[in-house]
Coordinates of C-alpha atoms in Angstrom, one line a residue:
M8 CA 0.1 -0.2 0.2
S9 CA 2.7 2.0 0.9
N10 CA 4.9 1.7 -2.4
R11 CA 1.9 3.0 -4.8
L12 CA 0.9 6.1 -2.7
F13 CA 4.2 7.2 -1.7
Q14 CA 5.2 6.5 -5.5
G15 CA 1.9 8.7 -6.8
V16 CA 3.4 11.5 -4.9
I17 CA 7.0 11.3 -5.8
H18 CA 5.9 11.2 -9.7
Q19 CA 3.9 13.8 -8.8
M20 CA 6.5 15.7 -6.9
R21 CA 9.2 15.0 -10.2
D22 CA 8.6 18.1 -12.3
S23 CA 8.3 20.2 -10.0
I24 CA 11.4 19.5 -8.0
D25 CA 13.6 19.0 -10.9
R26 CA 15.7 16.6 -8.8
I27 CA 16.0 12.6 -8.2
V28 CA 13.7 12.2 -4.6
G29 CA 13.1 8.6 -3.4
V30 CA 11.3 6.4 -0.3
I31 CA 13.0 3.8 1.6
D32 CA 11.8 1.8 3.5
D33 CA 13.5 -0.2 7.3
S34 CA 14.5 -2.9 5.3
E35 CA 17.2 0.0 3.6
T36 CA 15.1 -0.7 0.1
I37 CA 14.0 1.6 -2.2
I38 CA 10.0 1.9 -2.2
S39 CA 9.8 4.7 -4.5
C40 CA 11.7 6.5 -7.1
S41 CA 11.5 9.4 -9.6
D42 CA 14.0 7.3 -11.4
L43 CA 12.1 4.1 -12.3
T44 CA 15.7 2.0 -11.7
R45 CA 16.4 3.2 -8.9
V46 CA 13.4 1.1 -7.3
G47 CA 14.1 -2.2 -5.8
E48 CA 18.0 -1.1 -5.3
K49 CA 20.0 -1.3 -1.7
A50 CA 20.2 1.3 0.0
E51 CA 23.8 2.0 2.5
L52 CA 22.6 3.8 5.3
M53 CA 23.5 3.1 8.8
S54 CA 20.6 1.0 10.5
F55 CA 17.2 2.4 11.3
E56 CA 17.1 1.8 14.8
N57 CA 20.6 4.4 14.8
L58 CA 18.4 7.5 13.0
D59 CA 17.0 10.4 14.1
P60 CA 13.7 11.6 13.2
N61 CA 14.1 14.8 14.0
E62 CA 17.5 15.3 11.9
I63 CA 18.7 15.8 8.2
F64 CA 22.2 14.0 7.0
T65 CA 23.4 14.5 4.0
R66 CA 25.5 11.2 1.6
D67 CA 26.9 11.0 -1.2
G68 CA 25.2 14.3 -2.8
F69 CA 21.8 13.3 -1.1
T70 CA 20.1 14.6 1.8
Y71 CA 17.8 12.7 4.0
K72 CA 15.6 13.1 6.1
P73 CA 13.6 10.2 8.7
F74 CA 9.6 10.2 9.3
G75 CA 7.5 7.8 10.9
S76 CA 7.2 6.9 14.6
R77 CA 8.6 9.4 17.3
I78 CA 11.0 6.5 18.7
K79 CA 12.2 5.3 15.3
P80 CA 11.0 5.9 12.0
D81 CA 9.4 3.6 9.5
Y82 CA 10.3 5.7 6.4
V83 CA 13.7 7.7 5.0
V84 CA 13.0 9.7 2.6
F85 CA 16.0 11.3 0.6
V86 CA 16.7 14.1 -1.8
E87 CA 19.4 14.9 -5.0
G88 CA 21.6 17.5 -2.9
S89 CA 23.3 18.4 -0.5
D90 CA 22.3 22.6 0.2
E91 CA 19.8 24.1 1.7
L92 CA 17.3 23.3 -1.0
A93 CA 17.1 19.4 -0.9
A94 CA 16.9 20.0 3.1
K95 CA 13.6 21.9 2.5
F96 CA 12.3 19.7 -0.4
C97 CA 13.7 17.0 2.4
N98 CA 11.6 18.1 5.0
V99 CA 8.7 19.3 2.8
L100 CA 7.8 15.9 1.2
A101 CA 9.2 13.8 4.7
I102 CA 6.0 16.0 6.6
S103 CA 3.7 15.3 3.1
L104 CA 3.8 12.1 3.1
L105 CA 3.4 11.0 6.7
T106 CA 0.7 12.8 6.5
I107 CA -1.2 11.2 3.3
K108 CA -0.8 8.3 5.2
Q109 CA -1.6 8.9 8.1
Y110 CA -4.8 9.1 6.7
Y111 CA -5.0 6.7 4.4
D112 CA -3.6 3.9 7.6
E113 CA -7.0 5.7 9.5
K114 CA -9.1 4.9 6.5
Y115 CA -8.3 1.8 5.9
D116 CA -8.5 1.0 9.5
R117 CA -11.7 2.7 9.6
N118 CA -13.4 0.6 6.7
N119 CA -11.7 -2.6 8.3
F120 CA -13.3 -2.0 11.9
I121 CA -16.8 -1.5 10.9
K122 CA -16.5 -4.7 8.4
N123 CA -15.5 -6.6 12.0
V124 CA -18.0 -5.1 13.4
I125 CA -21.2 -5.9 10.3
L126 CA -20.0 -8.9 10.8
D127 CA -19.3 -9.3 14.1
N128 CA -16.2 -10.5 14.7
I129 CA -15.2 -7.8 17.5
L130 CA -16.4 -8.4 21.1
P131 CA -18.9 -5.8 22.2
G132 CA -16.9 -4.6 24.9
D133 CA -14.2 -3.8 22.5
I134 CA -16.3 -1.0 19.5
F135 CA -16.5 1.9 22.0
V136 CA -12.5 1.2 22.5
K137 CA -11.5 1.4 18.7
A138 CA -14.4 3.9 17.4
K139 CA -12.3 6.2 20.4
E140 CA -9.0 5.1 18.2
L141 CA -9.8 5.7 15.2
H142 CA -11.9 9.2 16.5
F143 CA -14.8 7.2 14.5
N144 CA -18.6 9.2 14.8
T145 CA -20.6 7.3 17.3
D146 CA -23.5 10.0 17.8
V147 CA -24.8 9.3 13.8
S148 CA -27.9 7.7 12.6
R149 CA -26.5 4.8 9.9
A150 CA -28.1 2.3 8.0
V151 CA -26.8 -0.7 6.1
L152 CA -27.7 -1.5 2.6
L153 CA -26.5 -4.5 0.5
I154 CA -26.2 -4.6 -3.1
R155 CA -25.4 -8.0 -4.6
V156 CA -24.5 -7.9 -8.1
V157 CA -27.0 -10.7 -10.0
A158 CA -25.6 -10.4 -13.6
A159 CA -21.9 -8.5 -14.3
N160 CA -19.7 -7.3 -17.1
D161 CA -15.9 -6.8 -16.8
I162 CA -16.7 -2.5 -14.4
S163 CA -16.3 -3.6 -11.0
S164 CA -19.2 -2.8 -9.2
F165 CA -17.3 -1.7 -6.2
D166 CA -15.8 1.3 -7.8
V167 CA -18.8 2.3 -8.9
I168 CA -20.8 2.1 -5.5
Q169 CA -17.4 4.0 -4.4
N170 CA -17.4 7.0 -6.9
L171 CA -21.0 6.9 -6.0
F172 CA -20.3 7.8 -2.1
P173 CA -16.2 9.4 -2.1
D174 CA -17.6 10.5 1.7
K175 CA -14.8 8.2 3.3
Q176 CA -15.5 9.7 6.7
K177 CA -18.7 9.7 6.4
D178 CA -19.6 6.7 3.9
F179 CA -18.2 3.0 3.6
V180 CA -17.9 1.0 0.8
F181 CA -16.6 -3.0 0.9
N182 CA -16.9 -6.3 -0.1
I183 CA -18.0 -9.3 1.4
S184 CA -18.0 -11.3 -1.6
E185 CA -17.5 -11.8 -4.7
S186 CA -21.3 -10.3 -5.1
D187 CA -22.5 -8.5 -2.4
I188 CA -21.2 -5.2 -1.7
V189 CA -21.9 -3.7 1.2
L190 CA -22.6 0.1 2.2
V191 CA -22.9 2.3 5.6
K192 CA -24.4 5.4 5.1
E193 CA -24.5 7.7 7.9
I194 CA -27.8 9.1 7.3
K195 CA -30.1 12.1 9.3
T196 CA -32.1 11.1 12.4
G197 CA -35.7 10.0 11.7
I198 CA -35.2 9.5 7.7
A199 CA -37.7 7.9 6.2
V200 CA -38.5 4.0 4.6
K201 CA -39.2 5.5 1.1
D202 CA -35.9 8.4 1.2
L203 CA -33.5 5.2 1.8
E204 CA -35.1 3.0 -1.1
K205 CA -34.9 6.3 -2.9
L206 CA -31.1 6.0 -2.1
A207 CA -31.0 2.6 -3.3
R208 CA -33.0 3.1 -6.3
S209 CA -30.3 5.4 -7.8
I210 CA -27.8 2.6 -6.9
V211 CA -29.3 0.1 -9.3
D212 CA -30.4 2.3 -11.9
T213 CA -26.5 3.8 -12.1
L214 CA -25.5 0.0 -12.4
G215 CA -28.1 -0.6 -14.9
G216 CA -28.4 2.2 -16.7
E217 CA -24.4 2.9 -18.1
F218 CA -22.8 0.2 -16.3
H219 CA -25.3 -2.6 -18.0
T220 CA -25.2 -4.8 -14.5
R221 CA -28.6 -5.6 -12.8
A222 CA -28.2 -6.2 -9.1
V223 CA -30.5 -6.0 -5.9
V224 CA -30.8 -4.0 -2.6
G225 CA -31.5 -5.5 0.3
I226 CA -32.2 -2.4 3.3
G227 CA -31.8 -2.5 6.5
T228 CA -33.4 -0.2 8.9
S229 CA -31.5 2.9 10.3
V230 CA -29.5 2.8 13.7
D231 CA -28.3 5.2 16.4
G232 CA -26.0 2.9 18.6
I233 CA -22.4 2.3 16.1
K234 CA -23.0 -1.8 17.4
D235 CA -26.3 -2.1 16.1
L236 CA -24.8 -2.2 12.7
A237 CA -24.8 -5.6 13.3
K238 CA -27.7 -5.8 13.5
S239 CA -29.3 -3.8 10.5
F240 CA -26.3 -5.8 8.4
K241 CA -28.4 -8.9 9.3
E242 CA -31.8 -7.2 8.5
A243 CA -30.0 -5.8 4.9
Q244 CA -29.3 -9.8 4.8
V245 CA -33.0 -11.2 6.1
A246 CA -34.5 -8.4 3.4
L247 CA -32.4 -9.9 -0.1
E248 CA -33.3 -13.3 0.8
V249 CA -36.8 -12.9 1.5
G250 CA -37.2 -10.5 -1.1
K251 CA -36.0 -13.9 -2.9
V252 CA -38.6 -15.6 -1.4
F253 CA -42.0 -13.0 -2.0
D254 CA -40.9 -10.5 -3.9
T255 CA -38.7 -11.8 -7.2
E256 CA -39.7 -8.7 -9.3
K257 CA -38.2 -6.4 -7.2
S258 CA -34.2 -5.0 -7.1
I259 CA -35.6 -2.6 -3.9
V260 CA -36.1 -4.6 -0.8
S261 CA -36.7 -3.1 2.7
Y262 CA -36.4 -5.1 6.3
D263 CA -39.1 -2.7 8.1
N264 CA -41.6 -3.3 4.6
L265 CA -41.3 -7.6 4.3
G266 CA -45.1 -7.2 6.6
I267 CA -45.9 -11.5 6.9
A268 CA -43.5 -12.2 4.5
R269 CA -40.6 -11.8 7.8
L270 CA -42.1 -13.4 10.0
I271 CA -43.1 -16.8 7.6
Y272 CA -38.8 -16.4 7.2
Q273 CA -38.6 -17.2 10.5
L274 CA -40.9 -19.9 11.5
P275 CA -39.2 -23.9 11.1
T276 CA -40.2 -25.3 8.0
T277 CA -41.8 -28.4 10.1
L278 CA -44.1 -26.1 11.5
C279 CA -44.6 -24.2 8.1
E280 CA -45.6 -28.6 7.0
M281 CA -48.0 -28.7 10.0
F282 CA -50.4 -25.1 9.1
L283 CA -50.9 -26.6 5.4
R284 CA -51.6 -30.2 6.1
E285 CA -54.5 -28.3 9.3
V286 CA -55.4 -25.4 6.5
F287 CA -55.4 -27.2 3.6
K288 CA -57.6 -31.0 5.5
K289 CA -60.0 -31.4 2.7
G290 CA -57.3 -31.0 -0.6
S291 CA -53.8 -30.6 -1.4
I292 CA -52.8 -27.0 -2.8
E293 CA -51.5 -28.9 -5.2
S294 CA -54.9 -30.0 -6.6
L295 CA -55.1 -26.0 -7.6
D296 CA -54.8 -25.1 -11.1
Q297 CA -52.0 -22.1 -12.5
E298 CA -55.4 -20.1 -14.0
T299 CA -57.5 -21.0 -10.3
L300 CA -53.8 -19.9 -8.7
F301 CA -54.0 -17.0 -11.1
T302 CA -57.5 -16.5 -10.6
I303 CA -56.8 -16.0 -6.9
Q304 CA -54.0 -13.5 -7.6
K305 CA -56.3 -11.1 -8.6
F306 CA -58.4 -11.7 -6.1
F307 CA -56.6 -10.3 -3.9
E308 CA -55.0 -7.8 -6.1
N309 CA -58.3 -6.4 -5.7
N310 CA -59.1 -6.6 -2.0
L311 CA -61.8 -9.0 -2.4
N312 CA -64.1 -7.3 -4.2
V313 CA -65.8 -9.8 -7.1
S314 CA -66.9 -6.9 -9.0
E315 CA -63.5 -5.1 -10.2
T316 CA -62.0 -8.4 -9.9
S317 CA -64.4 -10.0 -13.4
R318 CA -63.4 -6.7 -15.2
K319 CA -59.8 -7.3 -14.4
L320 CA -59.3 -10.6 -15.5
F321 CA -62.6 -9.6 -18.3
V322 CA -65.1 -13.1 -17.5
H323 CA -68.7 -12.2 -16.7
R324 CA -69.6 -12.0 -12.7
N325 CA -70.6 -15.3 -12.6
T326 CA -68.4 -17.3 -13.7
L327 CA -65.4 -15.5 -11.1
V328 CA -68.1 -16.3 -8.6
Y329 CA -68.2 -19.7 -10.2
R330 CA -64.2 -20.2 -10.0
L331 CA -64.2 -18.9 -5.8
E332 CA -67.0 -21.9 -5.1
K333 CA -65.1 -24.3 -7.0
I334 CA -62.2 -22.7 -4.3
K335 CA -64.7 -23.3 -1.5
K336 CA -65.2 -26.9 -2.6
L337 CA -62.2 -27.7 -2.8
T338 CA -59.8 -26.1 0.4
G339 CA -63.2 -26.0 2.9
L340 CA -61.8 -22.0 2.2
D341 CA -64.3 -19.0 1.2
L342 CA -62.5 -16.5 -0.4
R343 CA -65.0 -14.4 -0.1
E344 CA -64.7 -13.7 3.4
F345 CA -62.4 -12.1 5.2
D346 CA -60.4 -14.5 7.8
H347 CA -60.8 -17.2 5.5
A348 CA -59.0 -15.0 2.6
I349 CA -56.2 -14.2 4.7
I350 CA -55.9 -17.9 6.0
F351 CA -55.7 -18.7 2.6
K352 CA -53.0 -16.0 1.2
V353 CA -50.6 -16.9 4.1
A354 CA -51.0 -20.2 3.3
L355 CA -49.8 -19.6 -0.3
M356 CA -47.1 -17.7 1.1
V357 CA -45.8 -20.0 3.6
K358 CA -45.8 -22.9 0.3
K359 CA -44.7 -20.6 -1.6
Y360 CA -41.4 -20.2 1.4
L361 CA -41.1 -23.8 2.2
T362 CA -40.1 -24.2 -1.6
A363 CA -38.0 -21.8 -2.1
N364 CA -35.9 -22.8 0.9
P365 CA -34.3 -19.5 1.5
I366 CA -30.8 -18.8 3.6
K367 CA -31.7 -18.5 7.2
Y368 CA -29.5 -15.4 9.3

């Protein structure tokens, strides 16, 4: 990491300074240099243990300035020349490189820290200690979004999402698998679910529209405490899994809007199977053909209104009544009665859940 980081700075400084400049690590190897042919060379310096972090010294036509920790330096910057200007360049470079390294180290540690929090890889008692060390703001609201790439091309979805959320102090983006990307988003307290869904929609549309990458997003609930981020992440996982079963046409699924599906997902399969046997005592749900199931779906969509449903299905009202009577005869449930309709609706969802057998979180 430091090699690439330092080389980028040295490369930009090369034309401005117009001298050979570079960085040596604690193995006394040149890891970055404006003269690329020297990268990898051994530098003959005294042991790093004996270098004073505050002292500039010259040797063989070059000026050197150690930098790093206060106890012992981690690196030495060097500039061609032994004049006063070379010493000034060394000082400026040492301060710049140290500041940049500290920023990137903290950023990397923060990302790692958040990743460990949501994956439950850190003890609850250590969370606040580590947060304090990293100057991490624990008093803001955040939500976890889980972006799952379903169909991709050569474009890196991770890079696209990182570019969508460039504020690395507030928002954190990282991979947890080849297809799953996590976004931990800082939000306003009390933000509405629909606003988080708009945010998720912008991610899905950007990936799909500009980069031809299809993705689905699960949204956890917003949380105020950092330790609750793990809960929000699990909710985002559950939202994706439940959505995969009950809302297959949706690309954005919010945990807050799962409704009955969330309860069914949490039930053991043995209980679900028992429920189906009890509901369909007269006959199996498999005895209903596709036309009948489609009729039931439309009847539910139109709030159990016979006239409205028959109009939407382009059938005579009596035809629909005949179909509903047929369902009643097969199952013992009259869908025109609200209680029976609820039981049947839940039974259909339970059947769908058992068939899908989703991953449990």
